[in-house]
mmCIF file of C-alpha atoms in Angstrom:
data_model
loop_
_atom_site.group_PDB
_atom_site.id
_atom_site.type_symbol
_atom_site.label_atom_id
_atom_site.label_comp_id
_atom_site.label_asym_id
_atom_site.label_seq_id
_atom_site.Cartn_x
_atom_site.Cartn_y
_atom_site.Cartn_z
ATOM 1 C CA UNK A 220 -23.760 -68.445 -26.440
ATOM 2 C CA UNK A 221 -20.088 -68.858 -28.101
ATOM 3 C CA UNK A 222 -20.137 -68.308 -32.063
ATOM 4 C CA UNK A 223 -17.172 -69.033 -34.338
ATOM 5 C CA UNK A 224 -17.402 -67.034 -37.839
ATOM 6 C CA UNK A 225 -15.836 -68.292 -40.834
ATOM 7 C CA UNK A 226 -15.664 -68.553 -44.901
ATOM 8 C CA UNK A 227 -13.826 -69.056 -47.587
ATOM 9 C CA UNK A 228 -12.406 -71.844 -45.998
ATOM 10 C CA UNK A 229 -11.440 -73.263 -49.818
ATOM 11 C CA UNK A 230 -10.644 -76.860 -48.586
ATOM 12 C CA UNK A 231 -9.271 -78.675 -50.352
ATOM 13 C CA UNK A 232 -8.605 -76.223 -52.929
ATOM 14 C CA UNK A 233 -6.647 -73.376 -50.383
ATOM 15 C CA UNK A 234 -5.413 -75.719 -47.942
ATOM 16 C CA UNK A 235 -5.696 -79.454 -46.464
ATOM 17 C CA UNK A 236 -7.968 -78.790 -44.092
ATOM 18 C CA UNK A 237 -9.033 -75.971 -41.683
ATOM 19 C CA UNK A 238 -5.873 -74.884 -39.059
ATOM 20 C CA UNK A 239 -5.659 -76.414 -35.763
ATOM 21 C CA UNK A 240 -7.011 -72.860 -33.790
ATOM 22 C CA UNK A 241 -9.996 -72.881 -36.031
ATOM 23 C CA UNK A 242 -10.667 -76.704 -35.309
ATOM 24 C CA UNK A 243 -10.823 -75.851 -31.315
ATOM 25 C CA UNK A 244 -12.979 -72.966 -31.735
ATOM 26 C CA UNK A 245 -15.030 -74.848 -33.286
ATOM 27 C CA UNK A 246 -15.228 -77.633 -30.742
ATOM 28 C CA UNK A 247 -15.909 -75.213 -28.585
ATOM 29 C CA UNK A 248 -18.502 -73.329 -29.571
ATOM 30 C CA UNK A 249 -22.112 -73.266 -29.155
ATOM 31 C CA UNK A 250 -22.687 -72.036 -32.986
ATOM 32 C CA UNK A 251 -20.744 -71.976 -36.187
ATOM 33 C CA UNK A 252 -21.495 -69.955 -38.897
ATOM 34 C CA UNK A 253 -19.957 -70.547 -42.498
ATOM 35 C CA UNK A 254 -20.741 -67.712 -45.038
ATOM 36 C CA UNK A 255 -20.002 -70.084 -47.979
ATOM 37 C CA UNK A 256 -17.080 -71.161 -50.476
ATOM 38 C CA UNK A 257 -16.155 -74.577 -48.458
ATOM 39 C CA UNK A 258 -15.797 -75.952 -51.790
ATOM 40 C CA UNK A 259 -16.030 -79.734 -50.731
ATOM 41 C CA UNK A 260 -18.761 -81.088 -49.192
ATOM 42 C CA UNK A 261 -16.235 -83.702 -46.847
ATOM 43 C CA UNK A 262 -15.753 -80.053 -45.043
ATOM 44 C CA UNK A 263 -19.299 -79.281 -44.385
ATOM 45 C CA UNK A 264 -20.305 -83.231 -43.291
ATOM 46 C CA UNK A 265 -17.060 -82.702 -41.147
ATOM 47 C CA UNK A 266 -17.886 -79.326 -39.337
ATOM 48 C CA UNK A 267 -21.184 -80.728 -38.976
ATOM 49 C CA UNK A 268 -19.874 -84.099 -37.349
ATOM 50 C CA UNK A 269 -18.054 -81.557 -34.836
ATOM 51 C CA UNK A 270 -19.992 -78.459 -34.330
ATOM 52 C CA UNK A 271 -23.036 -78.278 -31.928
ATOM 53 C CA UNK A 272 -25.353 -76.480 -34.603
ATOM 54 C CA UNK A 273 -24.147 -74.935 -37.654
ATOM 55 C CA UNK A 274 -25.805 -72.676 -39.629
ATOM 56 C CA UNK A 275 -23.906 -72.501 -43.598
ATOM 57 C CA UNK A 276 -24.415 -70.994 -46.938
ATOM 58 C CA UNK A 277 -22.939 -71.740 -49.938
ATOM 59 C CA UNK A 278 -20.651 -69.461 -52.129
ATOM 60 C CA UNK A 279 -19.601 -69.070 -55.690
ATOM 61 C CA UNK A 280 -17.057 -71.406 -55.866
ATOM 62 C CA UNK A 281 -19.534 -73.980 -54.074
ATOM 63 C CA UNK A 282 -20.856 -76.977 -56.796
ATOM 64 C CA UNK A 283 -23.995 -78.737 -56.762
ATOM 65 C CA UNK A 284 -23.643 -81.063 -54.390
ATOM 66 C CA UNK A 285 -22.956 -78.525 -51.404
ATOM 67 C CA UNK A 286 -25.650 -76.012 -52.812
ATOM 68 C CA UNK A 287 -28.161 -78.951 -52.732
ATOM 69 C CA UNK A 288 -27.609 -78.840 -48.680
ATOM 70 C CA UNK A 289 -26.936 -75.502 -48.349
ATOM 71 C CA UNK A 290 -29.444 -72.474 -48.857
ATOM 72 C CA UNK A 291 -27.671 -68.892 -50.409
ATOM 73 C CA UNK A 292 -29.222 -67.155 -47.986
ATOM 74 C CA UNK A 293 -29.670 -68.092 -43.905
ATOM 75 C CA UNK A 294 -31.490 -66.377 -41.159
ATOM 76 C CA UNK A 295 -31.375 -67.966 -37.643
ATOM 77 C CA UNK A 296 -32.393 -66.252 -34.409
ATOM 78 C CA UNK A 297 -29.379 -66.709 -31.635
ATOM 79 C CA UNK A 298 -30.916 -66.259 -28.237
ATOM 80 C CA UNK A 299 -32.660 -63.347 -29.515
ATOM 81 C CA UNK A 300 -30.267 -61.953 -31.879
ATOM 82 C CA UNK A 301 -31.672 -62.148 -35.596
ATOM 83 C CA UNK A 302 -28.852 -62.886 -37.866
ATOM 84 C CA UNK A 303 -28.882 -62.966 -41.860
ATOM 85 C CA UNK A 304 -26.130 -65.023 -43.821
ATOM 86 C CA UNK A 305 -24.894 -64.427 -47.754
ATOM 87 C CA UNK A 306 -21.983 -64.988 -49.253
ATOM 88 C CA UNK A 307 -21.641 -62.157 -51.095
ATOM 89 C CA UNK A 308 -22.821 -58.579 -51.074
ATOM 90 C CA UNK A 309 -21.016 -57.001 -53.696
ATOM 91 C CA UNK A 310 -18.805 -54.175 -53.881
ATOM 92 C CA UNK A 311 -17.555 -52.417 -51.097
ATOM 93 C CA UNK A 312 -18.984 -48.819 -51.913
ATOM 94 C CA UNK A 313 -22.332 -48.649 -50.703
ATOM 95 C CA UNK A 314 -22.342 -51.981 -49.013
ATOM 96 C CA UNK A 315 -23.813 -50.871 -45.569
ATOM 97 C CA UNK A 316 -26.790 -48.977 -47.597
ATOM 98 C CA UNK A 317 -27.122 -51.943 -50.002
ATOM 99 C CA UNK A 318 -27.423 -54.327 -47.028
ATOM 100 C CA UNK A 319 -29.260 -52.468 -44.732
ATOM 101 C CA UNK A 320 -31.732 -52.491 -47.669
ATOM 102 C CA UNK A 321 -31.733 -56.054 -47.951
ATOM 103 C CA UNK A 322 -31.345 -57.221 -44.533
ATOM 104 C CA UNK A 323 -32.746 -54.601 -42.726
ATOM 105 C CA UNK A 324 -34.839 -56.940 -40.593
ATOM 106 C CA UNK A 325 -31.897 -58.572 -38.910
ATOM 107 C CA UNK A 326 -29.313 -57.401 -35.885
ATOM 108 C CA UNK A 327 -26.372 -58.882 -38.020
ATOM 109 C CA UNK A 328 -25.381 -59.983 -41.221
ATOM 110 C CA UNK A 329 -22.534 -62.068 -41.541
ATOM 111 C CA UNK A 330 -20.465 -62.551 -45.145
ATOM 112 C CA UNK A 331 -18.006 -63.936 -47.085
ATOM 113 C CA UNK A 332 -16.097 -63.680 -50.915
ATOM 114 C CA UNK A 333 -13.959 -61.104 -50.050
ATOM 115 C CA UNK A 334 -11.332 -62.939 -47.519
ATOM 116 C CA UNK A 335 -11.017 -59.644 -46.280
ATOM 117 C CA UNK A 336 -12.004 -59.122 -42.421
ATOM 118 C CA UNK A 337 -14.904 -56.012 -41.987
ATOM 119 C CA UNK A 338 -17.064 -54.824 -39.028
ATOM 120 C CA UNK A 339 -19.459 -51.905 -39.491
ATOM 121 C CA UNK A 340 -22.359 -50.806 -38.752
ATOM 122 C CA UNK A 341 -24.934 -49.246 -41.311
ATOM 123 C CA UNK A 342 -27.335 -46.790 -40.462
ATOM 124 C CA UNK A 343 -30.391 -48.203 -38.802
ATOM 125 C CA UNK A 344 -28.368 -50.663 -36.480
ATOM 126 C CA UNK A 345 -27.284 -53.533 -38.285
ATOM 127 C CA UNK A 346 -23.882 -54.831 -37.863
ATOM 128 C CA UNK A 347 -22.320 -56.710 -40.403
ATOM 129 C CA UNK A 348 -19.123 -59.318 -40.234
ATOM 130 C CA UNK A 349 -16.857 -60.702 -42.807
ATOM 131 C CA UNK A 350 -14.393 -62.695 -41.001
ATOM 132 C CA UNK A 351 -12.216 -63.677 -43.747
ATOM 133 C CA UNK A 352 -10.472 -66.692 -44.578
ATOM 134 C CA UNK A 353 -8.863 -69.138 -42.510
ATOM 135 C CA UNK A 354 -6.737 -70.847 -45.073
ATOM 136 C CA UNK A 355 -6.766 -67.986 -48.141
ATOM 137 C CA UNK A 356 -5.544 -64.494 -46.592
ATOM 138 C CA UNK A 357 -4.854 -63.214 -50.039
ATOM 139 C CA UNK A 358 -3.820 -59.707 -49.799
ATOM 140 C CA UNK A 359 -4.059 -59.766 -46.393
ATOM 141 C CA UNK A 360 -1.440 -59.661 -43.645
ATOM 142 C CA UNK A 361 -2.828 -62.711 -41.899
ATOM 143 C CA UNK A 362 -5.541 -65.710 -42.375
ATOM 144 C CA UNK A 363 -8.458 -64.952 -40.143
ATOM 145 C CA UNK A 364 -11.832 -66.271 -38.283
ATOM 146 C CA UNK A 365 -13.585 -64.260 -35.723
ATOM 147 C CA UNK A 366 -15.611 -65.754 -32.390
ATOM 148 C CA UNK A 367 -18.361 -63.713 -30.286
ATOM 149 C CA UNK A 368 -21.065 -63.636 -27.813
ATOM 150 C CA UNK A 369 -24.544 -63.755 -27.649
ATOM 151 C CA UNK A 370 -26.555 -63.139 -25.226
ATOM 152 C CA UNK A 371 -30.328 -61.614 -24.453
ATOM 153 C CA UNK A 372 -30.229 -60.676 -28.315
ATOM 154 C CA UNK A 373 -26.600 -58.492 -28.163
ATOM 155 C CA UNK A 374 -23.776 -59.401 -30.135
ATOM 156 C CA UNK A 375 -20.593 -58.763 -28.007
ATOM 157 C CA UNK A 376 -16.637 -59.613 -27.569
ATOM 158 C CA UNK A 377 -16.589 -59.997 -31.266
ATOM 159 C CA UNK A 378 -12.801 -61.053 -32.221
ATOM 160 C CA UNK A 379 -10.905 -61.246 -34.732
ATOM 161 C CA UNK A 380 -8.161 -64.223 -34.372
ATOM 162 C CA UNK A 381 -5.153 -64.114 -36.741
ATOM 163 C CA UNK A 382 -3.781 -67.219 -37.490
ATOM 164 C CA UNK A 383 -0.214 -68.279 -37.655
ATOM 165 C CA UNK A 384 1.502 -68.760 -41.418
ATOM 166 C CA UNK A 385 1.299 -71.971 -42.891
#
């Protein structure tokens, strides 16, 4: 099973709509997940018209209308892989602890807010993904999404793509 991970895709806000690399990915993936902050809802009815199965949460700078389809918090079970969605998990010190606490029950949890890319894995087993933004790199060296593989309830050939300036 292909997965593409994104957030903080900001569109229209950040950008016009989500780059070209991210739009294939998409197409060809078996799941998408969106950890929130799409900011329009034309974005989410368009991933949707184009993804196989998404699975989306909303984020902080996500109004009414998209929080009225979207839940703040997702779990989904990928071919045997439990995963857990937020947008945001708060600061960075402690996080692993903080989540494990919360989302202990899952394999993965993936996140958003702070468009900055992170793979760890807390004590107790559960890896968690930021994948950060596709159109709002901030401090960052590069605008990013990541893809991966699921299969018999492992998450593998997790990868983060950089995507060319704007």
């Amino acid at each position: 099973m292909r997965l593409v991970i994104t957030a903080d895709t900001h569109v229209p806000k950040r950008a016009r709509d989500l780059p070209a690399p991210l739009w294939a990915a998409i197409d060809a993936a078996d799941v998408v997940l969106h950890a929130g902050d799409w900011v329009d809802v034309a974005l989410l009815d368009a991933i949707e018209a184009r993804a196989r199965r998404l699975v989306g949460v909303y984020g902080n700078n996500d109004g009414l209308e998209l929080r009225a389809r979207l839940p703040g918090v997702a779990r989904v079970e990928l071919d045997g892989l439990r995963v857990a969605m937020v947008h945001e998990t708060g600061p960075r010190a402690r996080r692993e602890e903080r989540c494990s606490a919360a989302y202990g029950d899952a394999d993965l949890l993936v996140f958003g807010h702070s468009h900055i890319p992170w793979d760890t894995v807390a004590p107790g087993g559960l890896r968690l993904l930021n994948p950060g933004s596709p159109t709002d790199r901030r401090s960052q060296p590069y605008a990013t999404y990541l893809t991966a593989r699921v299969a018999a309830g492992r998450l593998d050939r997790v990868e983060l793509h950089r995507l060319p300036p704007r």
